[in-house]
């Protein structure tokens, strides 16, 4: 069972073949194999990525010299 990475809710609706919507906190999830992307739905219907908030450990670390 898919759980929301933001609010841990199981109240997830399927809106596309790999797209889901959390009714608990109103974010959209895209699942492609092992990779999940998280988006905030803006007032105009566009999506803003929230991946940097949820998946920091997967991002390469940049070190200033």
Coordinates of C-alpha atoms in Angstrom, one line a residue:
X1 CA 0.0 0.0 0.0
X2 CA 1.3 3.4 -1.0
X3 CA 1.8 6.0 1.8
X4 CA 2.2 9.7 1.4
X5 CA 5.8 10.7 2.2
X6 CA 4.5 14.1 3.5
X7 CA 1.7 13.2 5.9
X8 CA 2.0 9.3 6.0
X9 CA -1.7 9.0 4.9
X10 CA -2.9 5.9 3.1
X11 CA -5.8 8.0 1.5
X12 CA -4.1 8.0 -1.9
X13 CA -6.1 8.2 -5.2
X14 CA -4.8 7.1 -8.6
X15 CA -5.1 9.9 -11.2
X16 CA -3.0 8.4 -14.0
X17 CA -1.0 5.3 -14.9
X18 CA 1.9 6.3 -12.6
X19 CA 0.3 9.4 -10.9
X20 CA -1.3 9.5 -7.5
X21 CA -3.0 12.2 -5.4
X22 CA -2.9 12.5 -1.6
X23 CA -6.3 13.5 -0.1
X24 CA -4.6 14.1 3.3
X25 CA -2.3 16.9 2.3
X26 CA -3.2 17.6 -1.4
X27 CA 0.1 16.7 -3.1
X28 CA 0.6 14.8 -6.3
X29 CA 3.0 11.8 -6.4
X30 CA 4.6 10.2 -9.5
X31 CA 6.0 6.7 -9.2
X32 CA 8.2 5.3 -11.8
X33 CA 9.7 2.0 -10.7
X34 CA 11.7 2.7 -7.5
X35 CA 11.7 6.5 -8.0
X36 CA 9.0 8.7 -6.6
X37 CA 8.6 12.4 -7.3
X38 CA 6.5 14.7 -5.2
X39 CA 4.7 17.8 -6.5
X40 CA 2.6 20.6 -5.0
X41 CA -0.4 21.6 -7.1
X42 CA -0.5 25.4 -7.6
X43 CA -3.6 27.5 -7.8
X44 CA -3.3 27.7 -11.6
X45 CA -3.0 23.9 -11.9
X46 CA 0.7 23.7 -12.5
X47 CA 3.0 21.5 -10.5
X48 CA 6.0 22.6 -8.4
X49 CA 8.5 19.9 -7.5
X50 CA 9.0 19.2 -3.8
X51 CA 11.6 16.5 -4.4
X52 CA 14.4 18.7 -2.8
X53 CA 12.4 18.7 0.5
X54 CA 11.8 14.9 0.6
X55 CA 14.7 13.3 -1.1
X56 CA 17.8 15.3 -0.1
X57 CA 19.8 12.2 0.7
X58 CA 19.6 11.1 -3.0
X59 CA 20.9 14.4 -4.3
X60 CA 24.7 14.7 -4.8
X61 CA 26.3 16.9 -2.1
X62 CA 28.0 20.0 -3.4
X63 CA 31.0 21.2 -1.4
X64 CA 32.3 24.8 -1.7
X65 CA 36.1 25.0 -2.0

